[in-house]
Short mmCIF file of C-alpha atoms and ligand atoms in Angstrom, two decimals:
data_model
loop_
_atom_site.label_atom_id
_atom_site.label_comp_id
_atom_site.label_asym_id
_atom_site.label_seq_id
_atom_site.Cartn_x
_atom_site.Cartn_y
_atom_site.Cartn_z
CA MET A 1 136.18 76.03 94.59
CA ASP A 2 136.56 79.60 93.84
CA PRO A 3 137.00 79.76 90.09
CA THR A 4 139.71 82.22 90.34
CA ALA A 5 141.94 79.95 92.82
CA LEU A 6 144.42 77.62 91.55
CA MET A 7 144.86 75.93 94.83
CA LYS A 8 142.53 75.22 97.93
CA VAL A 9 143.62 73.94 101.00
CA SER A 10 140.91 72.68 103.79
CA ASN A 11 141.57 71.94 107.06
CA LEU A 12 145.11 70.95 106.79
CA VAL A 13 146.64 69.06 109.88
CA LYS A 14 150.31 67.73 110.59
CA TYR A 15 151.23 66.67 114.12
CA TYR A 16 155.04 65.88 115.12
CA GLY A 17 154.10 64.11 118.41
CA ASP A 18 153.06 66.79 120.66
CA VAL A 19 154.05 69.74 118.07
CA HIS A 20 151.03 70.67 116.21
CA ALA A 21 153.24 72.19 113.27
CA VAL A 22 150.02 72.71 111.11
CA ASP A 23 146.90 72.68 112.87
CA GLY A 24 143.91 73.10 110.88
CA VAL A 25 144.96 75.50 108.06
CA SER A 26 142.53 76.59 105.31
CA PHE A 27 143.22 79.17 102.14
CA SER A 28 142.86 79.72 98.76
CA VAL A 29 145.20 80.68 96.26
CA PRO A 30 144.10 82.81 93.05
CA THR A 31 145.56 82.47 89.98
CA SER A 32 148.42 84.94 88.95
CA GLU A 33 148.99 86.45 92.26
CA VAL A 34 151.39 86.13 95.26
CA PHE A 35 149.91 84.50 98.03
CA THR A 36 152.17 84.92 101.24
CA LEU A 37 152.47 82.76 104.54
CA LEU A 38 153.70 85.12 106.91
CA GLY A 39 154.73 84.12 110.45
CA PRO A 40 157.75 83.85 113.03
CA ASN A 41 159.96 80.78 112.89
CA GLY A 42 158.20 77.70 113.92
CA ALA A 43 154.71 79.14 113.02
CA GLY A 44 154.27 76.03 110.17
CA LYS A 45 155.01 77.69 107.08
CA THR A 46 157.61 75.32 105.67
CA THR A 47 155.74 72.40 106.67
CA THR A 48 152.58 73.46 105.03
CA LEU A 49 154.52 74.12 101.91
CA GLU A 50 156.24 70.84 101.99
CA ILE A 51 152.78 69.16 102.24
CA LEU A 52 151.71 71.28 99.13
CA GLU A 53 154.95 70.45 97.13
CA GLY A 54 154.38 66.77 97.94
CA ILE A 55 157.45 66.50 99.80
CA ARG A 56 155.68 65.49 103.09
CA GLU A 57 152.16 63.81 103.48
CA ALA A 58 149.68 65.58 106.00
CA ASP A 59 147.61 63.73 108.71
CA SER A 60 144.37 65.13 107.42
CA GLY A 61 142.86 67.81 105.26
CA GLU A 62 142.27 68.31 101.82
CA ILE A 63 143.94 69.95 98.64
CA GLU A 64 142.42 71.00 95.59
CA ILE A 65 144.87 72.04 92.77
CA PHE A 66 144.55 72.44 89.18
CA GLY A 67 140.77 71.67 89.49
CA GLN A 68 141.54 68.27 91.08
CA ARG A 69 141.07 67.36 94.38
CA LEU A 70 143.97 65.56 95.91
CA ARG A 71 144.78 63.38 99.16
CA ARG A 72 148.58 63.73 98.24
CA ILE A 73 150.36 65.55 95.49
CA ASP A 74 151.02 63.40 92.63
CA ARG A 75 153.66 62.74 90.12
CA ALA A 76 151.58 64.56 87.40
CA THR A 77 150.98 67.73 89.45
CA LYS A 78 154.55 67.94 90.29
CA GLN A 79 155.07 68.62 86.56
CA ARG A 80 153.24 71.76 86.79
CA ILE A 81 154.69 73.19 90.18
CA GLY A 82 158.24 74.67 90.57
CA VAL A 83 159.82 74.60 94.20
CA LEU A 84 162.40 76.67 95.77
CA LEU A 85 163.28 74.80 98.76
CA GLN A 86 164.96 76.74 101.96
CA GLU A 87 167.98 74.76 101.91
CA GLY A 88 168.99 74.47 98.08
CA ASN A 89 172.69 73.30 97.89
CA PHE A 90 174.15 72.73 94.51
CA GLU A 91 177.22 70.48 93.50
CA PRO A 92 180.01 73.21 93.95
CA TYR A 93 181.82 71.98 91.00
CA LEU A 94 178.95 72.10 88.36
CA ARG A 95 178.75 75.23 86.45
CA VAL A 96 175.85 77.20 86.29
CA ARG A 97 174.52 76.02 82.87
CA GLU A 98 175.23 72.56 83.80
CA VAL A 99 172.99 72.73 86.93
CA LEU A 100 170.00 74.17 84.83
CA THR A 101 170.39 71.55 82.33
CA LEU A 102 170.52 68.64 84.82
CA PHE A 103 167.30 69.67 86.55
CA GLY A 104 165.64 70.44 83.01
CA SER A 105 166.45 66.63 82.31
CA PHE A 106 164.13 65.62 85.30
CA PHE A 107 161.17 66.91 83.46
CA ARG A 108 159.02 65.87 80.56
CA SER A 109 159.35 69.51 78.97
CA SER A 110 161.62 72.11 80.24
CA ARG A 111 162.92 75.71 79.36
CA SER A 112 165.97 75.95 77.59
CA PRO A 113 169.12 77.05 80.02
CA ALA A 114 170.00 79.94 78.03
CA ASP A 115 166.37 81.19 78.54
CA MET A 116 166.66 80.87 82.10
CA LEU A 117 170.02 82.30 82.26
CA HIS A 118 168.56 85.38 80.87
CA GLU A 119 165.56 85.33 83.11
CA ILE A 120 167.73 85.14 86.43
CA ALA A 121 170.25 87.57 84.89
CA LEU A 122 173.16 84.96 85.02
CA GLU A 123 174.00 84.83 81.53
CA GLU A 124 177.67 86.21 82.66
CA LYS A 125 177.91 83.33 85.23
CA ALA A 126 176.73 80.55 82.74
CA ASN A 127 180.11 78.69 82.72
CA ALA A 128 181.20 79.84 86.46
CA PHE A 129 181.34 77.07 89.26
CA VAL A 130 178.49 77.04 91.60
CA LYS A 131 181.00 77.67 94.02
CA THR A 132 182.41 80.86 93.08
CA LEU A 133 178.63 82.68 93.06
CA SER A 134 177.64 85.08 95.78
CA GLY A 135 174.76 84.31 98.20
CA GLY A 136 172.46 86.21 95.78
CA GLN A 137 173.71 84.75 92.78
CA LYS A 138 173.14 81.18 94.06
CA GLN A 139 169.49 82.12 95.16
CA ARG A 140 168.79 83.19 91.74
CA LEU A 141 170.16 80.09 90.20
CA ALA A 142 167.93 78.27 92.83
CA ILE A 143 164.96 80.35 91.48
CA GLY A 144 166.05 79.15 87.83
CA VAL A 145 165.98 75.58 88.82
CA ALA A 146 162.70 76.08 90.40
CA LEU A 147 161.41 77.73 87.12
CA ILE A 148 163.12 75.16 84.60
CA ASN A 149 159.89 73.14 84.00
CA ASP A 150 158.16 76.25 83.34
CA PRO A 151 155.49 75.73 86.21
CA GLU A 152 152.13 77.35 86.63
CA LEU A 153 152.34 77.61 90.32
CA VAL A 154 155.90 78.36 92.05
CA PHE A 155 156.53 77.84 95.79
CA LEU A 156 159.29 79.91 97.17
CA ASP A 157 160.29 79.11 100.80
CA GLU A 158 161.93 82.19 102.53
CA PRO A 159 163.55 83.04 99.12
CA THR A 160 165.48 86.44 100.44
CA THR A 161 166.34 84.99 103.97
CA GLY A 162 170.12 86.20 104.84
CA LEU A 163 170.41 88.01 101.39
CA ASP A 164 171.63 91.94 101.39
CA PRO A 165 169.07 94.54 100.49
CA GLN A 166 170.38 94.48 96.82
CA ALA A 167 170.03 90.81 96.27
CA ARG A 168 166.59 90.83 98.20
CA HIS A 169 165.27 93.49 95.48
CA ASN A 170 166.82 91.64 92.83
CA ILE A 171 164.88 88.54 93.90
CA TRP A 172 161.53 91.00 94.36
CA SER A 173 161.91 92.11 90.49
CA ILE A 174 161.81 88.37 89.44
CA VAL A 175 158.80 87.52 91.64
CA SER A 176 157.00 90.68 90.20
CA ARG A 177 157.96 89.68 86.62
CA LEU A 178 156.86 86.16 87.19
CA THR A 179 153.15 87.23 88.14
CA ALA A 180 152.91 89.69 85.25
CA SER A 181 153.63 86.78 83.30
CA GLY A 182 150.46 84.65 84.64
CA LYS A 183 152.43 82.58 87.13
CA THR A 184 151.02 81.96 90.56
CA ILE A 185 153.36 82.15 93.43
CA ILE A 186 153.05 80.98 96.93
CA LEU A 187 155.79 82.67 99.41
CA THR A 188 156.78 82.07 102.57
CA THR A 189 158.73 84.74 104.78
CA HIS A 190 159.14 86.22 108.16
CA TYR A 191 160.06 89.91 106.58
CA MET A 192 156.61 91.73 106.63
CA ASP A 193 158.14 94.52 104.26
CA GLU A 194 158.46 91.64 101.83
CA ALA A 195 154.95 90.40 102.06
CA GLU A 196 153.62 93.96 102.17
CA THR A 197 155.45 94.78 98.69
CA LEU A 198 154.98 91.35 96.86
CA SER A 199 151.87 89.78 98.10
CA GLN A 200 148.29 90.39 96.75
CA ARG A 201 147.06 88.12 99.52
CA VAL A 202 148.81 87.26 102.76
CA CYS A 203 147.79 84.50 105.34
CA ILE A 204 149.42 85.17 108.87
CA MET A 205 150.14 81.89 110.63
CA ASP A 206 151.41 81.49 114.37
CA HIS A 207 151.70 77.96 116.27
CA GLY A 208 150.30 76.25 113.39
CA LYS A 209 147.10 78.10 112.60
CA VAL A 210 145.97 80.88 110.51
CA ILE A 211 145.37 83.91 112.76
CA ALA A 212 144.27 86.58 109.82
CA GLN A 213 144.10 86.44 106.04
CA GLY A 214 143.60 89.05 103.30
CA SER A 215 145.25 91.99 101.28
CA PRO A 216 147.95 93.67 103.39
CA ARG A 217 145.65 96.51 102.99
CA GLU A 218 142.71 94.59 104.50
CA LEU A 219 144.87 93.56 107.22
CA THR A 220 146.06 96.80 108.39
CA ALA A 221 142.81 98.29 107.97
CA GLN A 222 141.66 96.00 110.92
CA LEU A 223 143.92 98.30 113.11
CA GLY A 224 141.35 101.19 112.27
CA GLN A 225 142.48 104.84 111.78
CA ASP A 226 145.47 104.35 113.99
CA THR A 227 148.73 105.83 113.56
CA ILE A 228 151.99 104.54 115.07
CA VAL A 229 154.46 106.72 116.86
CA GLU A 230 157.66 104.97 117.45
CA PHE A 231 160.97 106.46 119.22
CA VAL A 232 163.63 104.85 121.12
CA ALA A 233 164.11 105.65 125.10
CA PRO A 234 166.05 104.07 128.06
CA GLU A 235 164.43 101.04 129.27
CA ASP A 236 163.96 102.35 132.70
CA ALA A 237 162.22 105.40 131.66
CA ASN A 238 158.50 105.98 133.00
CA LEU A 239 156.42 106.85 130.22
CA PRO A 240 153.69 109.66 131.46
CA ASP A 241 150.28 108.10 132.81
CA SER A 242 148.57 110.71 130.35
CA LEU A 243 149.90 108.75 127.55
CA SER A 244 148.86 105.04 128.60
CA ALA A 245 145.35 106.80 129.22
CA CYS A 246 144.77 107.51 125.58
CA CYS A 247 146.80 105.11 123.72
CA GLU A 248 148.46 101.35 123.23
CA ILE A 249 151.88 101.24 124.17
CA VAL A 250 154.10 98.35 123.54
CA ARG A 251 157.89 98.53 124.60
CA GLY A 252 160.00 96.42 122.50
CA GLU A 253 163.80 95.49 122.48
CA GLY A 254 166.48 97.92 122.33
CA GLY A 255 164.45 100.58 124.27
CA LEU A 256 161.86 100.86 121.23
CA VAL A 257 158.63 102.25 122.22
CA SER A 258 155.54 101.94 119.92
CA VAL A 259 152.68 104.09 120.77
CA LYS A 260 149.45 103.18 118.68
CA THR A 261 146.92 106.41 118.80
CA ASN A 262 144.03 107.72 116.95
CA ASP A 263 144.69 110.88 118.06
CA LEU A 264 147.88 111.98 116.74
CA VAL A 265 148.20 115.58 117.84
CA ALA A 266 147.25 114.74 121.22
CA ALA A 267 149.59 111.90 121.42
CA LEU A 268 152.33 114.15 120.25
CA GLY A 269 151.51 116.87 122.72
CA ARG A 270 151.80 114.46 125.36
CA LEU A 271 155.12 112.93 124.40
CA VAL A 272 156.81 116.24 123.70
CA ASP A 273 155.36 117.51 127.10
CA TRP A 274 156.91 114.27 128.92
CA SER A 275 160.18 114.69 127.17
CA ARG A 276 160.51 118.27 128.17
CA SER A 277 159.69 117.68 131.59
CA SER A 278 161.89 114.25 132.13
CA GLY A 279 164.85 115.20 129.76
CA VAL A 280 164.36 111.96 128.19
CA PRO A 281 164.78 112.41 124.14
CA LEU A 282 162.38 111.47 121.95
CA ALA A 283 165.23 109.58 120.12
CA GLU A 284 164.85 108.30 116.34
CA MET A 285 161.35 108.99 116.27
CA THR A 286 159.11 108.08 113.48
CA VAL A 287 155.19 108.51 112.71
CA ARG A 288 154.08 105.94 110.09
CA GLN A 289 150.73 103.81 109.27
CA PRO A 290 150.12 100.57 110.93
CA ASN A 291 152.03 97.50 108.78
CA LEU A 292 151.75 93.69 108.89
CA GLU A 293 153.92 93.76 111.75
CA ASP A 294 151.54 95.61 113.80
CA VAL A 295 148.74 93.46 112.95
CA PHE A 296 150.95 90.43 114.13
CA LEU A 297 151.94 92.42 117.36
CA SER A 298 147.96 93.38 117.96
CA LEU A 299 146.91 89.71 117.43
CA THR A 300 149.53 88.11 119.54
CA GLY A 301 151.24 90.68 121.35
CA ARG A 302 154.69 89.43 120.01
CA ARG A 303 156.77 90.77 117.10
CA LEU A 304 157.29 88.51 114.17
CA ARG A 305 161.17 88.72 114.50
CA THR A 306 161.75 87.86 117.97
P1 ATP B 401 160.89 78.95 109.93
O1 ATP B 401 160.38 80.16 109.45
O2 ATP B 401 161.93 78.71 110.90
O3 ATP B 401 161.05 78.11 108.88
P2 ATP B 401 158.20 77.82 109.84
O4 ATP B 401 157.17 78.56 110.03
O5 ATP B 401 158.40 77.34 108.60
O6 ATP B 401 159.58 78.25 110.53
P3 ATP B 401 158.14 75.06 110.39
O7 ATP B 401 159.32 74.63 109.98
O8 ATP B 401 157.05 74.37 109.51
O9 ATP B 401 157.86 76.48 110.73
O10 ATP B 401 157.87 74.06 111.90
C1 ATP B 401 156.76 74.18 112.69
C2 ATP B 401 156.96 73.48 113.71
O11 ATP B 401 157.20 71.75 113.60
C3 ATP B 401 158.02 73.71 114.68
O12 ATP B 401 157.97 73.58 116.00
C4 ATP B 401 159.31 72.69 114.18
O13 ATP B 401 160.20 72.60 115.32
C5 ATP B 401 158.21 71.62 113.86
N1 ATP B 401 158.80 70.70 113.03
C6 ATP B 401 159.04 70.70 111.50
N2 ATP B 401 159.58 69.77 111.03
C7 ATP B 401 159.62 68.76 111.98
C8 ATP B 401 160.15 67.16 112.18
N3 ATP B 401 160.53 66.85 110.95
N4 ATP B 401 160.20 66.76 113.11
C9 ATP B 401 159.53 67.40 114.14
N5 ATP B 401 159.15 68.53 114.39
C10 ATP B 401 159.30 69.21 113.27
#
């Protein structure tokens, strides 16, 4: 195993009848980094995570974790990992501190609830009932529960889905602090900005398979020196042939037109000429570098969030 890897997964397979949920997945997770499984709904991220958390058993494949090769995650390993589940519902009439105390009691050693309340910035809510917490506060509590045994490796399954921007940023800060303190994080998300901001390494999944992996920079570099020009146009507007001759054009939902070009000046010139002659404005136009969403699009022809 790569000496810097905390976990290595080889050829993991899990089928549900005809559904190939996880179909030969392999990757290594470096120590003290955020490793992200990025992919659309149904890509197999949660199933992969659940196998690595010891919640499900794989049909086949190998897992090496903390230097040990295991067929299935055992009890001793579970003491060293933390898990944030996608559906983390706590008893509504427990108080925040009681939840942390309860979950801490499940482990041989655990951090003090006071310590944890500080880390997840919920000190003011220590005596509040769970049912009175906001969505972001509930998610911070769930992360506190995942960290209560002071794990070396933390699994966060879609930690910010459904949260508002401020609550998402609060969770991002907690994740950054965790890696700074030496923890290793395995995250799943279908938000490409989350993967790009938080991760040192990203594994893009689709239909149960890994279709690309590397650092966000390495992955976007695969698209070469291209620049993306995006604007909104009526869905029935005919784009000029001169543009499709030099650029890759993808038309998305809501009239979004995405033009990938390695000659920005030429592409902009043709677009402006076309806009003038056709009278179609280049509404909400942006010019940007490729991101992980573009990587996914170029590999699959689909957007991450459909
Ligand atoms: P999401 O982002 O929606 O959580 P995901 O990438 O985590 O998606 P999984 O939840 O792992 O994807 O699901 C992968 C595939 O396996 C999907 O087609 C799903 O319907 C199927 N699947 C997952 N769990 C089961 C199960 N218990 N029984 C049958 N099929 C399942």
